[in-house]
Coordinates of C-alpha atoms in Angstrom, one line a residue:
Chain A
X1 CA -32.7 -15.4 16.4
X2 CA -30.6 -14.3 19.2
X3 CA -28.1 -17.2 18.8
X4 CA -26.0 -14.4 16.2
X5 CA -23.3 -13.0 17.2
X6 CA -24.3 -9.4 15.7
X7 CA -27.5 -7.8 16.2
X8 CA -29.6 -8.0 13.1
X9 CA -28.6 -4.5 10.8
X10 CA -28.6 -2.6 7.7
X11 CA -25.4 -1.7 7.4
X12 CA -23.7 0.8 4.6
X13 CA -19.9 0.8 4.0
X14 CA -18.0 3.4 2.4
X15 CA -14.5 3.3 1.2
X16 CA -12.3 5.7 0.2
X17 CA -8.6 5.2 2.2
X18 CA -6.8 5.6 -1.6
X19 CA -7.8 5.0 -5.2
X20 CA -11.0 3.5 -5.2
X21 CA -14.4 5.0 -3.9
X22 CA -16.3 2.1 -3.1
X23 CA -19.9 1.4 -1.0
X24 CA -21.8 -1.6 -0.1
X25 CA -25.1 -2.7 2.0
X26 CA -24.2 -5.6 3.8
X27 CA -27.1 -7.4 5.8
X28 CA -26.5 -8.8 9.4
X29 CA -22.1 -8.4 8.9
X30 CA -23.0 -11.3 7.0
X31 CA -25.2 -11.0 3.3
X32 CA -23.4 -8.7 0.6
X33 CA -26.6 -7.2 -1.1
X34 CA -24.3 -5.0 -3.2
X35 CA -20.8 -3.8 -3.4
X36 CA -19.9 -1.0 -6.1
X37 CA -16.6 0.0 -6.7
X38 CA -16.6 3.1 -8.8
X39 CA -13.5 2.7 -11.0
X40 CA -15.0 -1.0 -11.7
X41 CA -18.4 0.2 -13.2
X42 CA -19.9 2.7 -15.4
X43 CA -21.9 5.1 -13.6
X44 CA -25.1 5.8 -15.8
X45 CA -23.9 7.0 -19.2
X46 CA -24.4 11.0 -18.1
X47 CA -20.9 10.3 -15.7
X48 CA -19.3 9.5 -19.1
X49 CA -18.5 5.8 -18.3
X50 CA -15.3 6.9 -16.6
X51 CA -14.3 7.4 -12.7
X52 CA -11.1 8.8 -12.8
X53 CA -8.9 6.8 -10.3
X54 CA -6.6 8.8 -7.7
X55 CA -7.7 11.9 -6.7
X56 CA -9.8 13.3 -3.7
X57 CA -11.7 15.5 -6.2
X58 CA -12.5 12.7 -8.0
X59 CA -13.6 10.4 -4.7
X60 CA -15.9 13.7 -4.7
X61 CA -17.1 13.3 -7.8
X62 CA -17.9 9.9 -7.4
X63 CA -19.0 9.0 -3.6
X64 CA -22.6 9.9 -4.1
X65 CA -23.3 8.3 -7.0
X66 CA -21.5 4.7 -5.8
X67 CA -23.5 5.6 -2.5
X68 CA -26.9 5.9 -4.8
X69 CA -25.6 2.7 -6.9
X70 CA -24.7 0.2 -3.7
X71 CA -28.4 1.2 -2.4
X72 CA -30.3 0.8 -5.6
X73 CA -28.9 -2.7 -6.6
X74 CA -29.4 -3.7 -3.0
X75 CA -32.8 -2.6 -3.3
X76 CA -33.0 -1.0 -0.3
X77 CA -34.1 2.7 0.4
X78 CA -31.6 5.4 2.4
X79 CA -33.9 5.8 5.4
X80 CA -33.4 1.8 6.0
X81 CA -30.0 1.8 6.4
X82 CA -29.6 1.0 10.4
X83 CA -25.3 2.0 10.8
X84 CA -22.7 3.0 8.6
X85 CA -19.1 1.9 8.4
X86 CA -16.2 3.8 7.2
X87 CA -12.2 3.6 6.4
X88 CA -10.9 6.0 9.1
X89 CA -7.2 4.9 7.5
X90 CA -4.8 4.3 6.6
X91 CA -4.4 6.4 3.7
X92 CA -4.4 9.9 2.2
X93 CA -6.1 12.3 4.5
X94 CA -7.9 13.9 1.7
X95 CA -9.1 10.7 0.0
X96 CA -10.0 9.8 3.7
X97 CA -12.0 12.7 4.2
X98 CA -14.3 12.6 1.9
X99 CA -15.5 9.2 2.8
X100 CA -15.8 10.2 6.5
X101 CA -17.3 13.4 6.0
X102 CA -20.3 11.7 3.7
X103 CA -20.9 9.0 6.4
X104 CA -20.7 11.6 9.3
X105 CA -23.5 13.6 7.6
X106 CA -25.8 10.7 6.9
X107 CA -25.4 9.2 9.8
X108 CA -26.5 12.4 11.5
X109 CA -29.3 13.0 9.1
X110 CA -30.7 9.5 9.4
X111 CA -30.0 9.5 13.3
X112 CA -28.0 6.1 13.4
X113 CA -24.4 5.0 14.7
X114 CA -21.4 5.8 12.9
X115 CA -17.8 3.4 13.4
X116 CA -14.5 4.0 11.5
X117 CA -12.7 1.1 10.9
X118 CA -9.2 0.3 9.5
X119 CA -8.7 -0.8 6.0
X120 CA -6.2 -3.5 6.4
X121 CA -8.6 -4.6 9.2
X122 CA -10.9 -4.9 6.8
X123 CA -9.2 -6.5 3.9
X124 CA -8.1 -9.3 6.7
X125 CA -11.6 -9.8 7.7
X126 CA -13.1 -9.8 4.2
X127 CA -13.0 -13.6 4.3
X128 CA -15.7 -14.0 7.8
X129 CA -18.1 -12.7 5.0
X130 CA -17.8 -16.2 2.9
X131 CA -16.5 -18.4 5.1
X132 CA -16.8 -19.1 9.0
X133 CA -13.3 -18.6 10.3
X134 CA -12.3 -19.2 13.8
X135 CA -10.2 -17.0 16.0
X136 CA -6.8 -16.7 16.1
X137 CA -5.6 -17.2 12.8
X138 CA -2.4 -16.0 10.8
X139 CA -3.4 -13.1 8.1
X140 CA -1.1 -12.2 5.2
X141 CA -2.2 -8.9 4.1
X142 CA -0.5 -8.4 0.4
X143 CA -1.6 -5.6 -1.7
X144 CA -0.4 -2.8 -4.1
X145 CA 1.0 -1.3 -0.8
X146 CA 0.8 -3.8 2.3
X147 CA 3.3 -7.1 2.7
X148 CA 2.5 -7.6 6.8
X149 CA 2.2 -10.6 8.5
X150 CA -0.6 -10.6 11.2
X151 CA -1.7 -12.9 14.1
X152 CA -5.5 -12.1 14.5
X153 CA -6.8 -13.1 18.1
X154 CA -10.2 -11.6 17.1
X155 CA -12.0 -8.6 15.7
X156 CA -10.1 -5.4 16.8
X157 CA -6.6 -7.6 18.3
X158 CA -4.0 -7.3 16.2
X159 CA -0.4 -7.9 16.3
X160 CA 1.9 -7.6 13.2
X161 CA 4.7 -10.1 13.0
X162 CA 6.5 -9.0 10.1
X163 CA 6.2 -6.3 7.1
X164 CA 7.7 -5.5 4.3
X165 CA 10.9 -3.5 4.3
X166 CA 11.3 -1.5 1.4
X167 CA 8.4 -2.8 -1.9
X168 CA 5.3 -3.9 -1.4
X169 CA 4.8 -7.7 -3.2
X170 CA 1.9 -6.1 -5.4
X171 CA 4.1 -3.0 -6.5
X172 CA 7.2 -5.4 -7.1
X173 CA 4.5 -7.3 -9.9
X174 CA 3.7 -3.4 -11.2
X175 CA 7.2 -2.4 -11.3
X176 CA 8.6 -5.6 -12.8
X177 CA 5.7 -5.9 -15.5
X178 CA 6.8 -1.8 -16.4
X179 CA 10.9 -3.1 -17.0
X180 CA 9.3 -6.0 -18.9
X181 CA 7.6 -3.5 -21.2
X182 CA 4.5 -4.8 -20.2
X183 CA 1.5 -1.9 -20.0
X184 CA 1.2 -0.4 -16.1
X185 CA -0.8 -2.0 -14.0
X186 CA 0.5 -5.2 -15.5
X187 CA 0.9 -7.6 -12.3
X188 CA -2.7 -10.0 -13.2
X189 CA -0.8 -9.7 -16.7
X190 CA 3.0 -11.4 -15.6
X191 CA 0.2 -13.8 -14.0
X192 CA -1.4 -14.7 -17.0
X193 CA 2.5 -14.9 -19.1
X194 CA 4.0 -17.0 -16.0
X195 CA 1.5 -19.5 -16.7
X196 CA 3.4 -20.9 -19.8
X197 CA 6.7 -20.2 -18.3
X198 CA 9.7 -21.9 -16.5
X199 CA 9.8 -21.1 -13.0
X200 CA 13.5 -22.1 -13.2
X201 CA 14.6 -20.4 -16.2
X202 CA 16.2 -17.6 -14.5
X203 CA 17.7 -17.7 -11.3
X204 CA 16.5 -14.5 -9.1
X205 CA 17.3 -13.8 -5.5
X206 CA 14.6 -14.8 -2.8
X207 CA 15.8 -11.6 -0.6
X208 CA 15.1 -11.9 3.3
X209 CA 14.0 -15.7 3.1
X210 CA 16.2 -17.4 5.2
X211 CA 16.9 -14.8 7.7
X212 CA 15.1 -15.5 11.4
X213 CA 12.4 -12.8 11.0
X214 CA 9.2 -12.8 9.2
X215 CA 9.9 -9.4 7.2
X216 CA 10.1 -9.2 3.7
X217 CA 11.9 -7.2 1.1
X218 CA 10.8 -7.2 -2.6
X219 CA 12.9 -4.0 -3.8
X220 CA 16.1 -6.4 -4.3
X221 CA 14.4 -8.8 -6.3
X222 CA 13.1 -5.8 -8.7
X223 CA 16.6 -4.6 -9.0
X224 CA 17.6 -8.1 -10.1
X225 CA 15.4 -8.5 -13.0
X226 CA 16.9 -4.8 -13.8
X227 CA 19.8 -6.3 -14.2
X228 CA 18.7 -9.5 -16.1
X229 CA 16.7 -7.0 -18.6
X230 CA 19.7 -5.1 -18.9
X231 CA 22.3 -7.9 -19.4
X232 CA 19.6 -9.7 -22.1
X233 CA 17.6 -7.1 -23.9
X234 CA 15.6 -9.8 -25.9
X235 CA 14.0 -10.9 -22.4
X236 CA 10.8 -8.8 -23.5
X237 CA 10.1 -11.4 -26.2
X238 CA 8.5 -14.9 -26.4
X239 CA 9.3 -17.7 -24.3
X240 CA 12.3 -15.1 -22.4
X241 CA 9.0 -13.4 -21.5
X242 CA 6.9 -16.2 -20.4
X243 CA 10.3 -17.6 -18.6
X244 CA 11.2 -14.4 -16.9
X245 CA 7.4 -13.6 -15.5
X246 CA 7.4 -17.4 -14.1
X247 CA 11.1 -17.1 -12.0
X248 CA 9.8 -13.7 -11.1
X249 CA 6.1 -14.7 -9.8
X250 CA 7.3 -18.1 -8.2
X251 CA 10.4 -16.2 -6.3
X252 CA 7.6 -14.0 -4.9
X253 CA 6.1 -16.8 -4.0
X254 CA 8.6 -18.5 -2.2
X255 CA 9.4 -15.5 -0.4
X256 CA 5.6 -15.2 0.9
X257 CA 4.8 -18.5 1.4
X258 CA 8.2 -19.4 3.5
X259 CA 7.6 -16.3 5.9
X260 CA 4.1 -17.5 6.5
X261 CA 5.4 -20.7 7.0
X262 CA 7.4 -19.1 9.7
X263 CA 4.8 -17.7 11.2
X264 CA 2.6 -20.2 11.3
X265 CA 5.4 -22.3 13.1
X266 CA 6.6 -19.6 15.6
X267 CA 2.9 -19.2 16.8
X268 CA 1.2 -22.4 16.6
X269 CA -1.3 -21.1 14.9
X270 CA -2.5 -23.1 11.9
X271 CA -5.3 -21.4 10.6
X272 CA -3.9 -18.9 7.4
X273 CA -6.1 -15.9 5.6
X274 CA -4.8 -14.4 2.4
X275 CA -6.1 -11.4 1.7
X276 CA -5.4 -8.4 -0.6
X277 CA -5.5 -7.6 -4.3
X278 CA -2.1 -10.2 -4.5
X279 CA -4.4 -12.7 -3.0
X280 CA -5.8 -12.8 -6.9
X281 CA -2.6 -14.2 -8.1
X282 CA -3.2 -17.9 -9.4
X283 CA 1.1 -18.7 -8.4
X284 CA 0.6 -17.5 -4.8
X285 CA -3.8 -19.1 -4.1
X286 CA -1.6 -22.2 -5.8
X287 CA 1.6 -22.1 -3.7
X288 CA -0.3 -21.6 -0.7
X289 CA -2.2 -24.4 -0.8
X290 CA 0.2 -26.4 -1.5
X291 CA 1.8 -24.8 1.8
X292 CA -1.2 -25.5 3.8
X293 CA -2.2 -29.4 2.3
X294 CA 2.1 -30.3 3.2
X295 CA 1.4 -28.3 6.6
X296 CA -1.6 -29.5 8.0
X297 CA -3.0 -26.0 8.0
X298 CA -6.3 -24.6 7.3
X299 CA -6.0 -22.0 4.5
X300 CA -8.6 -19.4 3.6
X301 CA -8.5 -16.8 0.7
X302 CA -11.9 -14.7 -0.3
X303 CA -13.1 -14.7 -3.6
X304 CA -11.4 -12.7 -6.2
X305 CA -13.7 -9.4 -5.4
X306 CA -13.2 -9.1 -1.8
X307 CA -9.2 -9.3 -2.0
X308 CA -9.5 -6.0 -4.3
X309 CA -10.1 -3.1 -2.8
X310 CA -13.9 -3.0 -1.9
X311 CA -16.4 -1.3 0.4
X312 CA -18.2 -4.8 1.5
X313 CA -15.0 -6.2 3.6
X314 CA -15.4 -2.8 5.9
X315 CA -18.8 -5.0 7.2
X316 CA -17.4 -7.1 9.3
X317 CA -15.6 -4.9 12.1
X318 CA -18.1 -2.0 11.1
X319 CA -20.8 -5.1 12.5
X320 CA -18.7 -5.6 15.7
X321 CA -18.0 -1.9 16.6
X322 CA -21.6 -1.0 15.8
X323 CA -22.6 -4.3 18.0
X324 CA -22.2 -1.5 20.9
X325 CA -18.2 -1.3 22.0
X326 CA -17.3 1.8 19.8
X327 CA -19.5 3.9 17.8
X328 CA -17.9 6.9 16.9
X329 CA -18.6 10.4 17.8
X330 CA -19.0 12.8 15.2
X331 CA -15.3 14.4 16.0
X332 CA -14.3 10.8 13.8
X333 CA -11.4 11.9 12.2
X334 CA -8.8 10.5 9.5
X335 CA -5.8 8.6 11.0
X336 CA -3.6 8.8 7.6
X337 CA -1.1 6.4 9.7
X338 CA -2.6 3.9 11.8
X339 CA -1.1 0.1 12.3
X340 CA -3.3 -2.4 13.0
X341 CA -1.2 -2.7 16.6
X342 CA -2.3 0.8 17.0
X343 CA -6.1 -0.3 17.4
X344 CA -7.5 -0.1 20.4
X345 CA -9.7 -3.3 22.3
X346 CA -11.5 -3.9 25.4
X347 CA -9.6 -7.0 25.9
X348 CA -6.2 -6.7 24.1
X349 CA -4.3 -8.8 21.9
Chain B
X1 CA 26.8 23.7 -10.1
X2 CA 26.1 20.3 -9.6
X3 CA 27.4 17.9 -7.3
X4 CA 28.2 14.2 -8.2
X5 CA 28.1 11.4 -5.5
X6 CA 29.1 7.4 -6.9
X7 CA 28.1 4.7 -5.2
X8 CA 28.9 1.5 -5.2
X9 CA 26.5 -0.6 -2.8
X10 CA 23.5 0.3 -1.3
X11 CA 24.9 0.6 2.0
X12 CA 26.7 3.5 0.6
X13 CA 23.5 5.2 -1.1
X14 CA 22.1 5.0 2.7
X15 CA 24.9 6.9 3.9
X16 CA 24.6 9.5 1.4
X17 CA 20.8 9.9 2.5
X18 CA 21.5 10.1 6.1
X19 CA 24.7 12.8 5.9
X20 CA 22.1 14.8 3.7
X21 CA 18.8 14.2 6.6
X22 CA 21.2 15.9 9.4
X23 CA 21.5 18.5 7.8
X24 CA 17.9 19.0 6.8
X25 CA 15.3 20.9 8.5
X26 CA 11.4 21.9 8.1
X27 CA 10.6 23.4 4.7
X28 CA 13.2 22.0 3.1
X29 CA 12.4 20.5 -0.5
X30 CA 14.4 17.7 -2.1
X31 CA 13.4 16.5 -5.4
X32 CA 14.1 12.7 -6.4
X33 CA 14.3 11.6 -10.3
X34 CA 15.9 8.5 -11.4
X35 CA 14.5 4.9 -13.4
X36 CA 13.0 2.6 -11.7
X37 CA 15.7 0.6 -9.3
X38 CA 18.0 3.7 -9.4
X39 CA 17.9 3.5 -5.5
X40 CA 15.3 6.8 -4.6
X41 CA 13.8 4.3 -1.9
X42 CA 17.4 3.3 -0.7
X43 CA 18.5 7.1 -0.6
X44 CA 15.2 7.9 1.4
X45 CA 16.0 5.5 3.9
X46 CA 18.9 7.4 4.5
X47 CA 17.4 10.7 4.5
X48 CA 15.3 9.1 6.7
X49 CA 17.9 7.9 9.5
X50 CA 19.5 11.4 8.8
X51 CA 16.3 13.4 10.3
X52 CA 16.2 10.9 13.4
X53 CA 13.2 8.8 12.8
X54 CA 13.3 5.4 14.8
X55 CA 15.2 3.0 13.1
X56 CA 13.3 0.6 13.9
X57 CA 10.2 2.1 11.3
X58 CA 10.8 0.7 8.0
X59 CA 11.0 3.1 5.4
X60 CA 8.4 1.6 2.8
X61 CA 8.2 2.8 -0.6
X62 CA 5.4 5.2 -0.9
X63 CA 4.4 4.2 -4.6
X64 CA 0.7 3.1 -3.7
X65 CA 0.3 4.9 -0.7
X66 CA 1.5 8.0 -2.9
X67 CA 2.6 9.8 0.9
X68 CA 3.9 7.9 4.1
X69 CA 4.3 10.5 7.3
X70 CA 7.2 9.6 9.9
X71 CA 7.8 11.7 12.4
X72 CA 11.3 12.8 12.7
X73 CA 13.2 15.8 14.4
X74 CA 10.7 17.2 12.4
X75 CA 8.1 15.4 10.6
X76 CA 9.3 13.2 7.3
X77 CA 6.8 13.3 4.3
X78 CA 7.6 11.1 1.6
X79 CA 6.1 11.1 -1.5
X80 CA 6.1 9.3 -4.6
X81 CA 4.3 10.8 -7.8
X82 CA 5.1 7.2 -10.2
X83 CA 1.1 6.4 -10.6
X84 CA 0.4 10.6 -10.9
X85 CA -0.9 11.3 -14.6
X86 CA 0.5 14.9 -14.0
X87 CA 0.3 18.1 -11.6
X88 CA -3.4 18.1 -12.1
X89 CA -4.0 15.0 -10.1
X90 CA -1.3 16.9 -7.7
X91 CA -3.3 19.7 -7.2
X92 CA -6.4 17.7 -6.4
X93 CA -4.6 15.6 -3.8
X94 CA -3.6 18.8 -1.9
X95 CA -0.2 18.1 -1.7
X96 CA 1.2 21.6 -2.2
X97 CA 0.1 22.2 1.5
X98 CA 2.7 20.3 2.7
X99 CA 5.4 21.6 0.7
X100 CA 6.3 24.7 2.7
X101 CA 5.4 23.2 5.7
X102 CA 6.1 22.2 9.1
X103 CA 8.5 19.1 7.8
X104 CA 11.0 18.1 5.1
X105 CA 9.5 17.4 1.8
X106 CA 11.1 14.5 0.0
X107 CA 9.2 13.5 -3.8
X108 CA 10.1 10.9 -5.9
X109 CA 9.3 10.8 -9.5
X110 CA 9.8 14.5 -8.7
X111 CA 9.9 15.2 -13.0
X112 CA 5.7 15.1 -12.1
X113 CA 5.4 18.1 -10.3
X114 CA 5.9 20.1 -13.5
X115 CA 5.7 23.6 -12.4
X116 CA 4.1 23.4 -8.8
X117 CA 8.1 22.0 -8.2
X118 CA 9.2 24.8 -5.3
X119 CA 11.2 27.5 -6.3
X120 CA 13.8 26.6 -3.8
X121 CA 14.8 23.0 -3.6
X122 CA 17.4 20.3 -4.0
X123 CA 17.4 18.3 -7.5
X124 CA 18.9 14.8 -7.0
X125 CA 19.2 12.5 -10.0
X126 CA 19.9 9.0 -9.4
X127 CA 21.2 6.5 -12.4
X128 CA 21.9 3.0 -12.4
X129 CA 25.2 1.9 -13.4
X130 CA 24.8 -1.6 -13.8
X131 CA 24.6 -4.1 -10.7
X132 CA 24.7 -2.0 -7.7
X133 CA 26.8 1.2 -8.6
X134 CA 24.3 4.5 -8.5
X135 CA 25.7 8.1 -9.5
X136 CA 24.0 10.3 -7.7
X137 CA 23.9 14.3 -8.9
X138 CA 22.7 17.3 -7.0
X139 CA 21.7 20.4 -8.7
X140 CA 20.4 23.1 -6.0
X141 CA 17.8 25.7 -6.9
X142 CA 17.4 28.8 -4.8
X143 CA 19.8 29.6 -1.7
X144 CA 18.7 27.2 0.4
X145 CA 19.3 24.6 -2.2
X146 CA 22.5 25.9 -2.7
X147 CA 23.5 25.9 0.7
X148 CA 23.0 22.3 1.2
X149 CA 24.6 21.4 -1.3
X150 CA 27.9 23.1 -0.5
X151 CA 27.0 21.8 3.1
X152 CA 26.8 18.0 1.9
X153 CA 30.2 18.3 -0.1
X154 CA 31.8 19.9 2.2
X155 CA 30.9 17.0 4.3
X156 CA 31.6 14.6 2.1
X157 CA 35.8 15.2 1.5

């Protein structure tokens, strides 16, 4: 029993850094006994069946019930709940607010520690919830808004290695699917049309790849299917479709898994995470393994669930902190900017 | 009036930006409209290296993030209103607070503020011109809109 490396605890998560309100009970940093993620469900027919997405209103509207939800399906009542975890940032102070706000008043009206964790943090964690992985590893952290490149010497020592410069890979699937004609958000949708396409049919740019840094740029690559659009309107159509999506996704890919690549060569490191919503895409779960298998290196991607946004993946540092090195005060404030470099740890990275 | 800038790489779309930043200070408004890969993320770069924030900080587009804060000579808020649904959604993420604040205000899809747009502001439409010309126009609203304006031409000869 004392052989774990966090003290036995009921711990609630709340999430609420941009779009999505999101809580979960997590058992021990370790057993997901729910995970509700508002936009995903139906709240009980009298919320109309529809969480609007976005706003800090709407995380208003919405944070008590997902709260009430997350505790009901994990069967477990308020009072039992032993710590809560919260997204301190980054994000939109209002959005942010309202998560730590809810989890600074129950934690003083239940009389239990409080710790704000990081969201990217969290999404690079995610994985310790499924899978035992050891310390350091390489973390790719690709999302709607992220592209950075992380070594991860443990929980709370962080040091990025390369970012993106101008689009994030997620938005450049968004943005691409919208000049496509393709409905918005339509990036699992070029997945699905890249599927029974030619990766080779149309030659795109792999911006950034062969330069000596791990950074990325995306915004380059967006302008060039632009132009490609542009220059052949019929693209939209058929097999151009299904061709175009498949040069576009595996570019992306090339471009991710080559600066991983690079990292995991500068550092010696060969243990890779992939987390994120992009982590979903079947070209780069594909393209990275095929990276690791020819590498030699251990590769480790969550299940579909935890790469989205989620409250579950906040478990894992909330655990740690909670384990007795920082519990917050109830001064916890948003930190709307906040790198992971920026986080603070007793031993340093 | 407005004002009409061409450019023909992105490098120059930069420079625009940055002769525009110097000559910005806190409360002033630009508003960004132009497709998507017009250049608005390009030009805020500029804007960007204009109001003296570390070079070394990339400039990321704000799409998902909807606001990215970089502090600056004075502070740089950068907004992007693509995902918004309209000025409702603008309302509830309190983002009129910062728009006569402390810092320069810089929104892209700026069409989406409807009519919490600031009185006084700078309009800058962006258009692709195939490959990588942009024409950039400025149309100033109020006197301090006007006043940059006449300040960034005049600079520009």
């Amino acid at each position: 029993m004392l052989s774990t490396p966090f003290p036995f605890m009921l711990l609630l998560s709340i999430e609420s850094s941009c779009d999505e309100t999101a809580a979960s009970v997590v058992r021990d940093g370790r057993d997901i006994l729910s995970s509700i993620v508002a936009s995903q469900i139906s709240i009980h027919a009298d919320y109309g069946g529809v969480v609007p997405e976005i706003a800090s209103r709407k995380h208003l509207e919405a944070i008590s019930l997902v709260i009430e939800e997350a505790l009901r399906t994990a069967g477990v009542s308020l009072p039992a709940i032993e710590g809560i975890a919260v997204t301190r940032g980054p994000g939109l102070a209002g959005a942010l607010l309202v998560g730590i706000s809810t989890a600074k008043a129950l934690a003083y009206g239940l009389n239990i520690p409080v710790a704000g964790v990081n969201h990217i943090e969290s999404h690079i964690l995610a994985v310790k919830l499924e899978r035992d992985v050891a310390f350091p590893f390489i973390a790719l952290a690709v999302s709607g808004g992220h592209t950075h490149l992380y070594e991860v010497h443990g929980i709370g020592r962080y040091r990025t290695i390369g970012q993106t410069l101008d689009d994030a890979a997620g938005e450049a699937f968004d943005k691409v699917a919208k000049l496509l004609g393709l409905p918005y958000p339509g990036g699992a949708l070029i997945d699905r049309l890249a599927a029974d396409g030619d990766p080779r049919a149309v030659k795109l740019p792999r911006p950034l790849m062969h330069d000596d840094t791990c950074n990325f740029s995306f915004s380059g690559l967006k302008t060039a299917v632009l132009n490609y659009v542009k220059k052949n309107p019929s693209v939209a159509e058929g097999a151009a479709l299904h061709n175009i999506c498949a040069s576009f996704q595996s570019a992306v890919c090339d471009v991710l898994v080559s600066k991983t690549r690079a990292a995991v060569l500068r550092s010696g490191i060969r243990r890779v995470v992939v987390a994120g919503g992009v982590a979903c895409n079947s070209g780069v779960r594909r393209e990275m393994a095929a990276f690791a298998d020819k590498e030699g290196a251990e590769l480790f991607i969550p299940s579909p669930s935890l790469c989205s946004d989620n409250a579950a993946m906040l478990a894992v540092p909330g655990d740690y902190y909670l384990s007795g090195r920082a519990v917050a005060g109830f001064d916890l404030d948003a930190l709307p900017v906040w790198p992971l470099d920026a986080i603070s740890s007793p031993e340093g990275p | 009036m407005t004002r009409i800038i061409v450019s023909k790489s992105v490098q120059e779309t930069i420079s625009a930006g940055k002769r525009l930043g110097a000559l910005l200070g806190a409360g002033d408004f630009l508003a960004l409209t132009g497709e998507l890969g017009a250049g608005k993320t390009q030009f805020a770069k500029g804007i960007a290296e204009g109001l003296g924030v570390d070079p070394a900080t990339p400039i990321t587009s704000p799409t998902y993030t909807l606001l990215n804060i970089y502090p600056g000579r004075v502070p740089f808020y950068h907004f992007d209103l693509y995902r918004l649904q309209g000025s409702e959604d603008l309302l509830d993420l309190g983002f009129e607070e910062y728009f006569h604040g402390d810092g320069v205000c810089l929104v892209e899809w700026a069409e989406r503020l409807e009519e919490t747009l600031p009185e006084d502001h700078l309009l800058i439409t962006m258009s692709h011109d195939g490959d990588d010309c942009r024409t950039l126009s400025f149309t100033p609203s109020g006197s301090r809109g006007e006043e940059l304006a006449g300040l960034l031409m005049s600079d520009h000869k």
